[in-house]
Structures are given as structure tokens and as C-alpha cells.
Short mmCIF file of C-alpha atoms (C1' of nucleotides) in Angstrom, two decimals:
data_model
loop_
_atom_site.label_atom_id
_atom_site.label_comp_id
_atom_site.label_asym_id
_atom_site.label_seq_id
_atom_site.Cartn_x
_atom_site.Cartn_y
_atom_site.Cartn_z
CA UNK A 4 11.74 2.29 -8.44
CA UNK A 5 13.65 4.81 -6.45
CA UNK A 6 12.15 4.81 -3.02
CA UNK A 7 10.51 8.10 -2.21
CA UNK A 8 10.22 9.80 1.08
CA UNK A 9 6.63 9.33 2.09
CA UNK A 10 4.29 11.80 3.69
CA UNK A 11 2.68 10.72 6.90
CA UNK A 12 -0.89 10.92 5.75
CA UNK A 13 -3.48 8.35 4.86
CA UNK A 14 -2.31 6.25 1.93
CA UNK A 15 -4.77 6.67 -0.90
CA UNK A 16 -4.35 3.40 -2.69
CA UNK A 17 -6.23 0.67 -0.88
CA UNK A 18 -3.87 -2.15 -1.73
CA UNK A 19 -0.78 -0.19 -0.87
CA UNK A 20 -2.40 0.81 2.39
CA UNK A 21 -3.11 -2.77 3.33
CA UNK A 22 0.40 -3.87 2.47
CA UNK A 23 1.90 -1.03 4.43
CA UNK A 24 -0.40 -1.80 7.31
CA UNK A 25 0.70 -5.36 7.57
CA UNK A 26 4.37 -4.47 7.25
CA UNK A 27 4.33 -1.62 9.70
CA UNK A 28 2.10 -3.39 12.16
CA UNK A 29 4.72 -6.08 12.46
CA UNK A 30 7.35 -3.38 12.70
CA UNK A 31 5.66 -1.63 15.60
CA UNK A 32 5.04 -4.90 17.37
CA UNK A 33 8.68 -5.80 17.10
CA UNK A 34 9.73 -2.42 18.39
CA UNK A 35 7.35 -2.70 21.30
CA UNK A 36 8.72 -6.08 22.16
CA UNK A 37 12.30 -4.91 21.92
CA UNK A 38 11.54 -1.98 24.16
CA UNK A 39 10.09 -4.27 26.73
CA UNK A 40 13.00 -6.67 26.61
CA UNK A 41 15.84 -4.19 26.41
CA UNK A 42 14.59 -1.79 29.02
CA UNK A 43 12.65 -4.05 31.30
CA UNK A 44 9.47 -2.14 30.60
CA UNK A 45 5.91 -3.28 30.40
CA UNK A 46 4.31 -2.63 27.07
CA UNK A 47 0.84 -3.14 25.69
CA UNK A 48 -0.09 -2.47 22.12
CA UNK A 49 -3.55 -2.63 20.62
CA UNK A 50 -4.13 -2.19 16.91
CA UNK A 51 -7.36 -2.24 14.97
CA UNK A 52 -7.10 -2.34 11.22
CA UNK A 53 -9.44 -0.14 9.22
CA UNK A 54 -11.50 -3.23 8.58
CA UNK A 55 -11.87 -3.84 12.28
CA UNK A 56 -9.43 -6.67 12.70
CA UNK A 57 -7.67 -6.74 16.04
CA UNK A 58 -3.97 -7.20 16.65
CA UNK A 59 -2.24 -6.83 19.93
CA UNK A 60 0.92 -7.39 21.82
CA UNK A 61 1.64 -7.19 25.48
CA UNK A 62 4.76 -7.92 27.41
CA UNK A 63 2.72 -9.51 30.16
CA UNK A 64 -0.98 -9.70 30.83
CA UNK A 65 -2.93 -7.26 28.76
CA UNK A 66 -5.67 -7.06 31.35
CA UNK A 67 -3.24 -6.32 34.08
CA UNK A 68 -1.58 -3.63 32.06
CA UNK A 69 -4.86 -2.03 31.13
CA UNK A 70 -6.00 -2.13 34.73
CA UNK A 71 -2.76 -0.56 35.82
CA UNK A 72 -3.07 2.06 33.13
CA UNK A 73 -6.57 2.94 34.24
CA UNK A 74 -5.54 3.37 37.84
CA UNK A 75 -2.43 5.29 37.04
CA UNK A 76 -4.05 7.67 34.60
CA UNK A 77 -6.76 8.33 37.13
CA UNK A 78 -4.11 9.19 39.62
CA UNK A 79 -2.34 11.51 37.27
CA UNK A 80 -5.60 13.29 36.63
CA UNK A 81 -5.67 13.92 40.30
CA UNK A 82 -5.82 17.71 40.41
CA UNK A 83 -8.45 17.48 43.05
CA UNK A 84 -11.15 15.84 41.03
CA UNK A 85 -14.26 16.25 43.13
CA UNK A 86 -14.81 12.55 43.19
CA UNK A 87 -14.11 9.32 41.49
CA UNK A 88 -17.80 8.87 40.93
CA UNK A 89 -18.06 12.10 39.05
CA UNK A 90 -15.17 11.17 36.89
CA UNK A 91 -16.79 7.93 35.96
CA UNK A 92 -19.84 9.89 35.04
CA UNK A 93 -17.69 12.16 33.03
CA UNK A 94 -16.28 9.37 30.95
CA UNK A 95 -19.77 8.19 30.30
CA UNK A 96 -20.74 11.68 29.45
CA UNK A 97 -17.84 11.99 27.12
CA UNK A 98 -18.77 8.78 25.41
CA UNK A 99 -22.33 9.84 24.93
CA UNK A 100 -21.25 13.18 23.59
CA UNK A 101 -18.98 11.44 21.12
CA UNK A 102 -21.85 9.18 20.21
CA UNK A 103 -23.99 12.19 19.54
CA UNK A 104 -21.34 13.70 17.30
CA UNK A 105 -20.89 10.55 15.36
CA UNK A 106 -24.58 10.18 14.88
CA UNK A 107 -24.91 13.64 13.47
CA UNK A 108 -21.92 13.15 11.22
CA UNK A 109 -23.37 9.90 9.99
CA UNK A 110 -26.67 11.57 9.24
CA UNK A 111 -24.89 14.17 7.12
CA UNK A 112 -22.98 11.46 5.40
CA UNK A 113 -26.07 9.55 4.45
CA UNK A 114 -27.75 12.68 3.27
CA UNK A 115 -24.80 13.35 1.05
CA UNK A 116 -24.84 9.86 -0.38
CA UNK A 117 -28.51 9.93 -1.12
CA UNK A 118 -28.20 13.27 -2.79
CA UNK A 119 -30.57 15.14 -0.56
CA UNK A 120 -30.10 18.82 -0.58
CA UNK A 121 -27.92 20.37 1.99
CA UNK A 122 -29.92 23.48 2.51
CA UNK A 123 -30.63 22.75 6.11
CA UNK A 124 -27.02 22.53 7.18
CA UNK A 125 -25.15 25.36 8.72
CA UNK A 126 -21.78 26.60 7.62
CA UNK A 127 -19.71 24.45 9.95
CA UNK A 128 -21.38 21.30 8.86
CA UNK A 129 -20.92 22.21 5.23
CA UNK A 130 -17.23 22.72 5.79
CA UNK A 131 -16.99 19.33 7.41
CA UNK A 132 -18.74 17.73 4.48
CA UNK A 133 -16.41 19.35 2.05
CA UNK A 134 -13.47 17.81 3.78
CA UNK A 135 -15.12 14.44 3.69
CA UNK A 136 -15.50 14.39 -0.07
CA UNK A 137 -12.07 14.57 -1.67
CA UNK A 138 -13.29 14.10 -5.22
CA UNK A 139 -12.83 10.39 -5.04
CA UNK A 140 -15.01 9.77 -8.02
CA UNK A 141 -12.80 11.93 -10.15
CA UNK A 142 -9.66 10.14 -9.17
CA UNK A 143 -11.13 6.70 -9.70
CA UNK A 144 -12.37 7.72 -13.06
CA UNK A 145 -9.06 9.22 -14.04
CA UNK A 146 -7.31 6.06 -13.11
CA UNK A 147 -9.64 4.06 -15.27
CA UNK A 148 -9.14 6.37 -18.21
CA UNK A 149 -5.40 6.21 -17.86
CA UNK A 150 -5.48 2.46 -17.70
CA UNK A 151 -7.58 2.29 -20.81
CA UNK A 152 -5.19 4.59 -22.61
CA UNK A 153 -2.19 2.55 -21.76
CA UNK A 154 -3.98 -0.60 -22.81
CA UNK A 155 -4.87 0.96 -26.14
CA UNK A 156 -1.32 2.09 -26.66
CA UNK A 157 -0.06 -1.39 -26.08
CA UNK A 158 -2.55 -2.74 -28.56
CA UNK A 159 -1.48 -0.15 -31.04
CA UNK A 160 2.16 -1.02 -30.89
CA UNK A 161 1.38 -4.69 -31.21
CA UNK A 162 -0.71 -4.03 -34.25
CA UNK A 163 1.94 -1.85 -35.76
CA UNK A 164 4.47 -4.52 -35.27
CA UNK A 165 2.32 -7.18 -36.77
CA UNK A 166 1.51 -4.88 -39.59
CA UNK A 167 5.11 -4.17 -40.43
CA UNK A 168 5.71 -7.85 -40.35
CA UNK A 169 2.96 -8.57 -42.81
CA UNK A 170 4.05 -5.83 -45.13
CA UNK A 171 7.54 -7.15 -45.20
CA UNK A 172 6.20 -10.54 -45.85
CA UNK A 173 4.08 -9.36 -48.75
CA UNK A 174 6.96 -7.41 -50.18
CA UNK A 175 9.15 -10.38 -50.04
CA UNK A 176 6.70 -12.64 -51.71
CA UNK A 177 6.30 -10.27 -54.58
CA UNK A 178 9.97 -9.79 -55.16
CA UNK A 179 11.14 -13.31 -54.87
CA UNK A 180 8.62 -15.44 -56.61
CA UNK A 181 9.97 -18.87 -57.29
CA UNK A 182 13.30 -18.46 -55.62
CA UNK A 183 15.02 -20.56 -53.14
CA UNK A 184 14.31 -19.99 -49.51
CA UNK A 185 17.36 -20.68 -47.57
CA UNK A 186 17.77 -20.34 -43.91
CA UNK A 187 20.59 -17.87 -44.04
CA UNK A 188 20.56 -14.24 -43.46
CA UNK A 189 23.17 -12.73 -45.59
CA UNK A 190 22.32 -9.15 -44.92
CA UNK A 191 21.86 -8.19 -41.31
CA UNK A 192 20.59 -4.77 -42.20
CA UNK A 193 17.44 -6.27 -43.51
CA UNK A 194 16.71 -7.86 -40.30
CA UNK A 195 13.21 -6.92 -39.38
CA UNK A 196 13.02 -5.18 -36.11
CA UNK A 197 10.01 -4.27 -34.16
CA UNK A 198 9.59 -1.31 -31.91
CA UNK A 199 11.48 -3.08 -29.18
CA UNK A 200 14.47 -3.68 -31.33
CA UNK A 201 14.01 -7.39 -31.38
CA UNK A 202 14.44 -9.38 -34.48
CA UNK A 203 10.95 -10.60 -34.98
CA UNK A 204 11.83 -12.89 -37.78
CA UNK A 205 13.61 -14.96 -35.25
CA UNK A 206 10.41 -15.39 -33.37
CA UNK A 207 8.86 -16.64 -36.55
CA UNK A 208 11.57 -19.05 -37.13
CA UNK A 209 11.98 -17.74 -40.65
CA UNK A 210 15.00 -16.70 -42.58
CA UNK A 211 15.11 -15.25 -46.03
CA UNK A 212 18.02 -14.70 -48.25
CA UNK A 213 18.19 -12.41 -51.19
CA UNK B 12 33.06 4.08 18.84
CA UNK B 13 32.12 1.55 16.24
CA UNK B 14 28.51 0.85 16.81
CA UNK B 15 27.77 -2.76 17.56
CA UNK B 16 24.75 -4.71 16.67
CA UNK B 17 22.94 -5.07 19.95
CA UNK B 18 21.38 -8.16 21.39
CA UNK B 19 17.75 -7.94 22.30
CA UNK B 20 18.14 -8.63 25.98
CA UNK B 21 17.91 -6.50 29.05
CA UNK B 22 20.55 -3.80 28.98
CA UNK B 23 22.80 -4.19 32.02
CA UNK B 24 23.97 -0.67 32.47
CA UNK B 25 21.29 1.35 34.20
CA UNK B 26 22.07 4.64 32.56
CA UNK B 27 22.33 3.16 29.14
CA UNK B 28 19.07 1.38 29.75
CA UNK B 29 17.29 4.56 30.71
CA UNK B 30 18.66 6.42 27.74
CA UNK B 31 17.67 3.65 25.41
CA UNK B 32 14.27 3.50 27.02
CA UNK B 33 13.60 7.11 26.43
CA UNK B 34 14.84 7.00 22.86
CA UNK B 35 13.04 3.87 21.89
CA UNK B 36 9.87 4.78 23.70
CA UNK B 37 9.55 7.81 21.52
CA UNK B 38 10.45 5.70 18.52
CA UNK B 39 7.66 3.22 19.15
CA UNK B 40 5.19 6.00 19.79
CA UNK B 41 6.08 7.62 16.54
CA UNK B 42 5.73 4.34 14.68
CA UNK B 43 2.38 3.72 16.27
CA UNK B 44 1.19 7.13 15.26
CA UNK B 45 2.44 6.72 11.74
CA UNK B 46 0.69 3.39 11.46
CA UNK B 47 -2.54 4.95 12.56
CA UNK B 48 -2.24 7.88 10.17
CA UNK B 49 -0.96 6.04 7.13
CA UNK B 50 -3.25 3.09 7.34
CA UNK B 51 -6.34 4.51 8.95
CA UNK B 52 -5.93 2.17 11.87
CA UNK B 53 -6.73 2.63 15.52
CA UNK B 54 -3.76 2.21 17.76
CA UNK B 55 -3.29 2.27 21.50
CA UNK B 56 0.06 1.95 23.19
CA UNK B 57 0.73 1.70 26.88
CA UNK B 58 4.23 1.70 28.29
CA UNK B 59 5.39 1.43 31.87
CA UNK B 60 9.02 2.13 32.54
CA UNK B 61 10.90 -0.15 34.89
CA UNK B 62 10.48 2.57 37.50
CA UNK B 63 6.73 2.50 37.05
CA UNK B 64 6.27 5.66 35.10
CA UNK B 65 3.43 5.58 32.61
CA UNK B 66 3.55 6.64 28.98
CA UNK B 67 0.88 6.13 26.46
CA UNK B 68 -0.36 6.98 23.05
CA UNK B 69 -3.66 6.38 21.38
CA UNK B 70 -4.94 7.36 18.00
CA UNK B 71 -8.34 8.14 19.43
CA UNK B 72 -9.85 7.55 22.83
CA UNK B 73 -7.81 5.15 24.90
CA UNK B 74 -10.90 4.17 26.81
CA UNK B 75 -12.80 3.38 23.68
CA UNK B 76 -9.99 1.33 22.26
CA UNK B 77 -9.56 -0.63 25.44
CA UNK B 78 -13.27 -1.25 25.64
CA UNK B 79 -13.29 -2.44 22.09
CA UNK B 80 -10.30 -4.62 22.66
CA UNK B 81 -11.92 -6.19 25.66
CA UNK B 82 -15.06 -7.01 23.80
CA UNK B 83 -13.28 -8.27 20.73
CA UNK B 84 -10.88 -10.47 22.59
CA UNK B 85 -13.71 -11.84 24.66
CA UNK B 86 -15.48 -12.70 21.47
CA UNK B 87 -12.49 -14.55 20.21
CA UNK B 88 -12.28 -16.30 23.54
CA UNK B 89 -15.60 -17.64 22.39
CA UNK B 90 -18.62 -18.80 24.20
CA UNK B 91 -20.30 -18.27 27.49
CA UNK B 92 -18.23 -15.73 29.30
CA UNK B 93 -20.08 -15.29 32.55
CA UNK B 94 -19.21 -11.62 32.30
CA UNK B 95 -21.42 -11.12 29.30
CA UNK B 96 -24.34 -10.10 31.41
CA UNK B 97 -22.14 -7.85 33.41
CA UNK B 98 -20.80 -6.33 30.31
CA UNK B 99 -24.22 -5.56 28.95
CA UNK B 100 -25.13 -3.94 32.17
CA UNK B 101 -22.11 -1.76 32.10
CA UNK B 102 -23.41 1.46 30.69
CA UNK B 103 -19.99 2.66 29.65
CA UNK B 104 -19.44 -0.55 27.77
CA UNK B 105 -22.75 -0.22 26.04
CA UNK B 106 -22.13 3.35 25.06
CA UNK B 107 -18.74 2.47 23.79
CA UNK B 108 -20.16 -0.37 21.77
CA UNK B 109 -22.68 1.93 20.18
CA UNK B 110 -19.98 4.44 19.52
CA UNK B 111 -17.91 1.79 17.88
CA UNK B 112 -20.78 0.76 15.65
CA UNK B 113 -21.35 4.32 14.60
CA UNK B 114 -17.69 4.76 13.91
CA UNK B 115 -17.59 1.75 11.69
CA UNK B 116 -20.71 2.79 9.85
CA UNK B 117 -19.27 6.21 9.36
CA UNK B 118 -16.08 4.77 7.99
CA UNK B 119 -17.98 2.74 5.43
CA UNK B 120 -19.89 5.82 4.53
CA UNK B 121 -16.77 7.84 4.04
CA UNK B 122 -15.21 5.10 2.03
CA UNK B 123 -18.12 5.20 -0.32
CA UNK B 124 -17.92 8.94 -0.61
CA UNK B 125 -14.22 8.92 -1.24
CA UNK B 126 -14.49 6.45 -4.04
CA UNK B 127 -12.76 3.40 -2.66
CA UNK B 128 -15.81 1.33 -3.31
CA UNK B 129 -15.97 2.52 -6.87
CA UNK B 130 -13.00 0.52 -8.04
CA UNK B 131 -15.17 -2.29 -9.26
CA UNK B 132 -17.40 -0.18 -11.44
CA UNK B 133 -16.90 0.03 -15.16
CA UNK B 134 -16.69 3.18 -17.18
CA UNK B 135 -20.36 3.35 -18.01
CA UNK B 136 -21.34 3.20 -14.40
CA UNK B 137 -18.80 5.82 -13.54
CA UNK B 138 -20.17 8.09 -16.21
CA UNK B 139 -23.65 7.65 -14.81
CA UNK B 140 -22.44 8.46 -11.34
CA UNK B 141 -20.68 11.47 -12.69
CA UNK B 142 -23.94 12.94 -13.82
CA UNK B 143 -25.38 12.43 -10.39
CA UNK B 144 -22.60 14.03 -8.48
CA UNK B 145 -22.59 17.81 -8.50
CA UNK B 146 -18.86 18.43 -8.23
CA UNK B 147 -17.48 19.69 -11.53
CA UNK B 148 -16.18 16.60 -13.16
CA UNK B 149 -16.12 18.10 -16.60
CA UNK B 150 -12.53 19.01 -16.15
CA UNK B 151 -10.35 19.74 -19.12
CA UNK B 152 -8.18 16.86 -18.11
CA UNK B 153 -10.97 14.36 -18.36
CA UNK B 154 -11.98 15.62 -21.72
CA UNK B 155 -8.46 15.32 -22.96
CA UNK B 156 -8.24 11.78 -21.74
CA UNK B 157 -11.48 10.92 -23.45
CA UNK B 158 -10.29 12.47 -26.68
CA UNK B 159 -7.09 10.53 -26.54
CA UNK B 160 -9.01 7.36 -26.02
CA UNK B 161 -11.24 7.92 -28.96
CA UNK B 162 -8.25 8.76 -31.11
CA UNK B 163 -6.53 5.58 -30.08
CA UNK B 164 -9.63 3.58 -30.81
CA UNK B 165 -9.79 5.02 -34.30
CA UNK B 166 -6.17 4.19 -34.84
CA UNK B 167 -6.77 0.71 -33.61
CA UNK B 168 -9.61 0.01 -36.00
CA UNK B 169 -7.61 1.39 -38.91
CA UNK B 170 -4.74 -0.84 -38.07
CA UNK B 171 -6.98 -3.82 -37.68
CA UNK B 172 -8.45 -3.15 -41.08
CA UNK B 173 -5.09 -2.74 -42.73
CA UNK B 174 -3.94 -5.83 -41.03
CA UNK B 175 -6.81 -7.92 -42.25
CA UNK B 176 -6.18 -6.72 -45.76
CA UNK B 177 -2.55 -7.65 -45.63
CA UNK B 178 -3.37 -11.05 -44.35
CA UNK B 179 -5.81 -11.60 -47.12
CA UNK B 180 -3.23 -10.51 -49.60
CA UNK B 181 -0.70 -12.88 -48.21
CA UNK B 182 -3.15 -15.73 -48.27
CA UNK B 183 -4.04 -15.00 -51.78
CA UNK B 184 -0.49 -14.88 -52.97
CA UNK B 185 0.31 -18.13 -51.39
CA UNK B 186 -2.63 -19.88 -52.88
CA UNK B 187 -2.21 -18.46 -56.31
CA UNK B 188 1.40 -19.41 -56.50
CA UNK B 189 0.73 -22.76 -55.10
CA UNK B 190 4.38 -23.05 -54.36
CA UNK B 191 6.27 -24.47 -51.53
CA UNK B 192 8.19 -22.28 -49.22
CA UNK B 193 10.72 -24.56 -47.77
CA UNK B 194 9.98 -23.86 -44.19
CA UNK B 195 8.93 -27.30 -43.20
CA UNK B 196 10.89 -28.53 -40.34
CA UNK B 197 12.53 -31.75 -40.99
CA UNK B 198 14.20 -31.50 -37.68
CA UNK B 199 11.98 -30.36 -34.82
CA UNK B 200 14.94 -29.36 -32.81
CA UNK B 201 15.65 -26.66 -35.30
CA UNK B 202 12.41 -24.95 -34.66
CA UNK B 203 13.31 -21.61 -33.27
CA UNK B 204 11.12 -20.69 -30.41
CA UNK B 205 10.77 -17.52 -28.52
CA UNK B 206 11.42 -17.18 -24.88
CA UNK B 207 7.98 -18.43 -24.03
CA UNK B 208 8.37 -21.48 -26.08
CA UNK B 209 5.51 -20.61 -28.35
CA UNK B 210 5.66 -20.92 -32.04
CA UNK B 211 4.79 -17.38 -32.97
CA UNK B 212 4.12 -18.05 -36.59
CA UNK B 213 0.80 -19.46 -35.53
CA UNK B 214 -0.06 -16.31 -33.70
CA UNK B 215 0.48 -14.34 -36.85
CA UNK B 216 -1.99 -16.39 -38.74
CA UNK B 217 0.54 -17.46 -41.34
CA UNK B 218 0.40 -20.81 -42.95
CA UNK B 219 2.82 -22.52 -45.19
CA UNK B 220 1.90 -25.46 -47.21
CA UNK B 221 4.23 -28.28 -47.98
"C1'" DA C 7 -2.53 -11.90 0.21
"C1'" DA C 8 1.91 -13.17 1.55
"C1'" DC C 9 6.62 -13.38 0.54
"C1'" DG C 10 11.19 -11.90 -1.48
"C1'" DC C 11 14.15 -8.40 -3.06
"C1'" DT C 12 16.90 -4.09 -2.93
"C1'" DA C 13 17.81 0.66 -2.60
"C1'" DT C 14 16.86 4.16 0.35
"C1'" DA C 15 14.78 6.37 4.45
"C1'" DC C 16 14.63 6.20 9.10
"C1'" DT C 17 16.10 4.84 13.73
"C1'" DT C 18 19.27 4.68 17.17
"C1'" DA C 19 23.90 3.31 19.93
"C1'" DG C 20 27.36 5.72 21.53
"C1'" DG C 21 29.32 10.02 22.35
"C1'" DC C 22 29.26 14.64 24.20
"C1'" DC C 23 26.81 18.64 26.04
"C1'" DC D 18 16.79 13.80 31.52
"C1'" DG D 19 16.65 15.84 26.92
"C1'" DG D 20 19.29 17.67 22.73
"C1'" DC D 21 22.55 17.24 19.11
"C1'" DC D 22 25.78 14.46 16.24
"C1'" DT D 23 27.39 10.61 13.34
"C1'" DA D 24 27.83 6.20 11.64
"C1'" DA D 25 25.73 1.61 11.67
"C1'" DG D 26 21.96 -0.96 11.77
"C1'" DT D 27 17.03 -1.55 10.63
"C1'" DA D 28 12.67 -0.85 8.55
"C1'" DT D 29 10.23 -0.47 4.58
"C1'" DA D 30 8.42 1.56 -0.29
"C1'" DG D 31 8.00 -0.12 -4.49
"C1'" DC D 32 8.69 -3.63 -7.17
"C1'" DG D 33 8.08 -8.53 -8.87
"C1'" DT D 34 6.28 -13.41 -8.07
#
DNA sequence: AACGCTATACTTAGGCC
DNA sequence: CGGCCTAAGTATAGCGT
């Protein structure tokens, strides 16, 4: 329960990641808003969740801010770009290059999933693939095994408890045939305790004297 | 020198405002970055200082994110934007849309490879998969876990057996004695119940005649 | 999944260079 | 403007519900 310092890297556990996302997303939004208010700045924030959901904040008009950003960043690129036209072409070119990359990556990915052999890939691509497969299967499986173990352990202790109970019961019956069964407990030391230290006889609503 | 809680309103003092701006701007940027890394989200942040200076951060391509935002928010603006045609004709937009599709597809792919989609599978299916996947899953650790599980299962069945026997014994003794164990509750209010309010004696399969 | 809690990690106001 | 410092104020990880 002691909060740990966390590494800034992708959170493995899906649920935890979603929870953190929703918490931190609100956090960032708040910060962005505060910045805008406190310092009279214009702020736009766009967030896409891993599942593609969109969240955004902007201190004024998002469109306006984006427009302004586009103009300004063009200007700051200004080291004598041959022409605006060319630059536009460049962004398109960049996009299409990225598209190409993604397509190739995707192809590798599918190959991997369908178990095709990787003979045709070169070293670089193999390295990339290695990074992409972090032994997820192993970890999922391990988790399952661990869960099963803990479940079994719980079962075991329950059974043990019940067992002890029954034994005691049998013992008692043998010893005290025909006696009176009062509701007092004269000897605390005979109190039946389970592994948790609780007096189980209480739970049964039974009391036996001897 | 005692730090005050600050109001979220424009800071009057110019210098203080600038200092705060620069500090908080970095703060927000960092948060945005962390969000993107931790939660596998795409984040774009645009900030204009009051003096018009531009700062920005984006987890991937700012252009792509803005494009995507534009499309997505148009979609949520619903029907018949006249700009739809225009948008389709915009080659950058089209490229970026394709890129986005690929990215999403790739993400799904990677998710599958990294095991997130395997959470729903049961052990048998996992074992099957294990045989299909080349990476050495026959780790010592796994074997140990499996051994522990089988041990626990053995224990469990032993206990169950023993338990059943004891119960039988108890039953038998009760019947053969045919006696009354004064546990009948003349006063319901005296029934001791556990914290859940259940009468546990039932759960133990014990019966007392009266 | 969203909300509440609490201890702890992180951010940052206010100083001073 | 950017660093460094400290104490105060906030955000949030890890729980439970």
C-alpha cells in the first residue's frame, strides 16, 4: 500500500493504465487551464486515448489556435525555405513516407502473428520485431498460474479449518456421550481457533462445557 | 516567506507572471509527455505566451494529431459538413487519414502480440498458444508453478476426502445415539451470527435434531 | 468504470543567484 | 530568463467500494 515511485514508461496492466489515463488526463487539462488563466496564455491540448477516444481543451478557439500554430511554426522554420509550396509538398512527402513505414511494420506484424517464417527479413527488421514482442504470452500465463495458486491456497486453508472443526466435533461427541450441553465455556484454552485466530465455535453458535 | 495557496486568476505582477509561466509551462509539458508515455496516448500541446511566443509539445507528429483532431471533432459535430468534400480532396488529409488507420491497426496488432488480448483465454488455450509460439516458454519458473499447482490440487482432494469421511462419521454418531443436543434455539435472538449474518452451522453441513 | 480515500511523490511559489 | 533551494500545496498510485 505504500505508494511507489513510478517509472515513466508504458504501464503494463491494462486496467491500471486506463485508470491512470483518466486521472492524469484530467490533471493535465487542469494544469493547462491554470496556465492559461494565471499567465494569460493561450493553450490548446489534444489527447487521444490508446483506444482512439478524443479529449481536448483549449483556452479559446481550438481552430484559431491551431491556425496560429501552423503559421507561427512555418515562420520559425524560416531559414530560407525555398518556398511555401515546397514545404507543403514536404509535409505530404513526410506523411507518405511515414505511411510507407507503418505499412511495412504492419506487414511484419501480421507475418509474426500468422507464424510465417521470418527468413526474408533483414537484420534491422528482425531487431524491430524483437522489441515488439516482449514475451507477453509468458507474463499472461504466469499471472494466471499465480492466481490459480493463490486460489488453491485459499481453498486449502478453508478445508483445513473445516477439517479441524469436524475433528473436534467428532472428538467431543465420543468423549461426552450423554452429557449435558450447556452454553458455557468454562475453559478458554479449548476454544477452537482457526488459522486466522478466530473462535470458530462462535460462528457456529455452539458452546460446549466439559 | 510562507507560501500561500494561490488563486487561479491572472497574476498581476508581470515578473511573477512570466516566472510562473515558464515554470508551469514546463510542468504541463512534462505532464503531457508522461501521460503519453505511461498510457500510450497521443498528446499535442500548444501554448502561446501572452507575448505571443509559441511553445509546443506533441507525442508524435503535431500535424497528424491536428489532422486527426479536426476529422474527429468534425465527426462529432455530426452531419453534412460542407467541408467534407474539401477534406477528401485534401491530399494531406487523406494521407493523414490513411496513416491514422495504419497506426491504429498496428496498435491492435502489437496489443495482440504483447498479450493484452490474451487475458480472456483460459489455461488450456494458453497452453495451446504456448506450443505455437517459438519463444522458450519452458522456463524453470513455469514448471515450478505448475508443480506447485498439482501439489495443491492433490492436497485439496485429500482434504476433501478426509472431510467427507469426518462428516459421515459425525452423521453416523448422531443417528446412532439418537440423542438430543440441546442446541435448539428457544430464543431466536440468542442465535449467534457471524459478521455476515449467516448461520454458519448450515455451511458446515451439521444438523442437530430436536 | 467511476468515485473515495490516504500516504507519498511531485510540483511550484517565493526567494536568491 | 534559467538555475537552485525549501517548504507548502497538489496530484496521484494503490487501494477499496
